């Protein structure tokens, strides 16, 4: 949804396949230098600010193949962080939780750790 809206905006230039290299400025941001992943060419963009966001695709490549995920690759958990595999817990942005914020991930991590502790005590 966010990507669709972004492409619809006339005042947004989408630069796919670029890597951010530097944020320039003394007392405020003045430019962002990006590098084309294909040819290595650097481009300096005049900007007033930069919003940094970590990737939107969950890194779940390390999981056993039988862990249930949704269509986005997010691990499906209950409110305690339990997955479909007994003894496997998950928390944070890799899960199917609605809000992706560090403070929420920290709370989910605490809940999952307590549930994992309880699981280990009982098993």
Coordinates of C-alpha atoms in Angstrom, one line a residue:
X1 CA 0.0 0.0 0.0
X2 CA 2.8 2.4 0.9
X3 CA 4.7 1.7 -2.2
X4 CA 1.6 2.2 -4.4
X5 CA 1.0 5.5 -2.8
X6 CA 4.6 6.5 -3.2
X7 CA 4.5 5.8 -7.0
X8 CA 1.4 7.9 -7.3
X9 CA 3.0 11.0 -5.8
X10 CA 4.3 13.5 -8.3
X11 CA 6.8 15.0 -5.9
X12 CA 8.6 11.7 -5.2
X13 CA 11.4 10.4 -7.3
X14 CA 11.9 6.7 -6.8
X15 CA 15.5 5.5 -7.0
X16 CA 15.5 1.7 -6.9
X17 CA 18.8 -0.2 -6.9
X18 CA 20.7 2.5 -5.1
X19 CA 22.6 2.4 -1.8
X20 CA 22.8 5.4 0.5
X21 CA 26.4 6.3 1.2
X22 CA 26.5 9.6 3.0
X23 CA 24.3 12.2 4.6
X24 CA 25.9 15.6 4.2
X25 CA 25.4 18.9 6.2
X26 CA 26.8 20.8 9.1
X27 CA 23.9 21.9 11.3
X28 CA 21.2 20.4 9.1
X29 CA 20.9 17.9 6.3
X30 CA 21.8 19.4 2.9
X31 CA 22.2 16.4 0.7
X32 CA 22.3 12.6 0.4
X33 CA 24.8 10.7 -1.7
X34 CA 23.6 7.4 -3.2
X35 CA 25.4 4.9 -5.3
X36 CA 23.9 2.9 -8.2
X37 CA 24.3 -0.8 -7.5
X38 CA 24.6 -1.6 -11.2
X39 CA 27.4 0.7 -12.3
X40 CA 28.8 2.2 -9.0
X41 CA 28.0 5.7 -10.1
X42 CA 27.4 8.2 -7.2
X43 CA 24.6 10.8 -7.3
X44 CA 24.3 13.7 -4.8
X45 CA 20.7 14.6 -4.1
X46 CA 19.8 18.0 -2.5
X47 CA 17.5 17.2 0.4
X48 CA 16.3 18.9 3.6
X49 CA 16.0 15.7 5.6
X50 CA 16.4 11.9 5.5
X51 CA 14.1 9.3 7.0
X52 CA 16.0 6.0 7.6
X53 CA 14.0 2.8 7.6
X54 CA 15.3 -0.7 7.9
X55 CA 14.1 -3.2 5.2
X56 CA 10.5 -4.1 5.0
X57 CA 11.1 -7.8 4.1
X58 CA 11.5 -10.0 7.2
X59 CA 14.8 -12.0 7.3
X60 CA 13.4 -15.5 7.9
X61 CA 15.9 -17.5 5.8
X62 CA 17.3 -19.2 9.0
X63 CA 13.9 -20.7 10.0
X64 CA 12.9 -24.3 9.6
X65 CA 10.8 -24.8 6.5
X66 CA 7.7 -25.9 8.5
X67 CA 7.4 -22.5 10.4
X68 CA 4.1 -21.0 9.3
X69 CA 4.4 -17.5 7.7
X70 CA 2.0 -15.2 6.0
X71 CA 2.2 -14.1 2.4
X72 CA 4.7 -11.4 3.4
X73 CA 7.1 -13.9 5.0
X74 CA 6.2 -12.8 8.5
X75 CA 6.2 -15.5 11.2
X76 CA 2.7 -16.1 12.5
X77 CA 2.6 -16.0 16.3
X78 CA 0.1 -15.7 19.2
X79 CA 0.2 -12.9 21.8
X80 CA 3.0 -14.7 23.7
X81 CA 5.2 -15.1 20.6
X82 CA 4.5 -18.8 20.2
X83 CA 4.8 -20.2 16.7
X84 CA 3.3 -23.4 15.3
X85 CA 6.5 -25.2 16.4
X86 CA 6.6 -26.1 20.1
X87 CA 9.5 -24.3 21.8
X88 CA 10.0 -21.8 19.0
X89 CA 9.2 -18.2 19.8
X90 CA 9.4 -15.1 17.7
X91 CA 9.1 -11.3 18.3
X92 CA 9.4 -8.0 16.6
X93 CA 9.4 -7.0 13.0
X94 CA 9.8 -10.6 11.7
X95 CA 6.4 -11.5 13.1
X96 CA 2.9 -10.8 11.8
X97 CA 2.3 -8.1 14.4
X98 CA 0.6 -5.0 13.0
X99 CA 2.9 -2.2 14.2
X100 CA 6.6 -2.3 13.4
X101 CA 8.2 -0.1 16.1
X102 CA 11.2 -0.8 18.2
X103 CA 9.3 -0.2 21.5
X104 CA 6.6 -2.7 20.4
X105 CA 9.3 -5.2 19.4
X106 CA 11.0 -4.8 22.8
X107 CA 7.7 -5.5 24.5
X108 CA 7.0 -8.5 22.3
X109 CA 10.5 -9.8 23.0
X110 CA 9.9 -9.6 26.7
X111 CA 6.6 -11.5 26.4
X112 CA 8.2 -14.1 24.1
X113 CA 11.1 -14.5 26.6
X114 CA 8.7 -15.1 29.5
X115 CA 6.7 -17.6 27.4
X116 CA 9.9 -19.4 26.4
X117 CA 11.0 -19.5 30.1
X118 CA 7.7 -20.9 31.1
X119 CA 7.9 -23.5 28.2
X120 CA 11.4 -24.6 29.4
X121 CA 10.2 -24.9 33.0
X122 CA 7.3 -27.2 31.9
X123 CA 9.2 -29.2 29.3

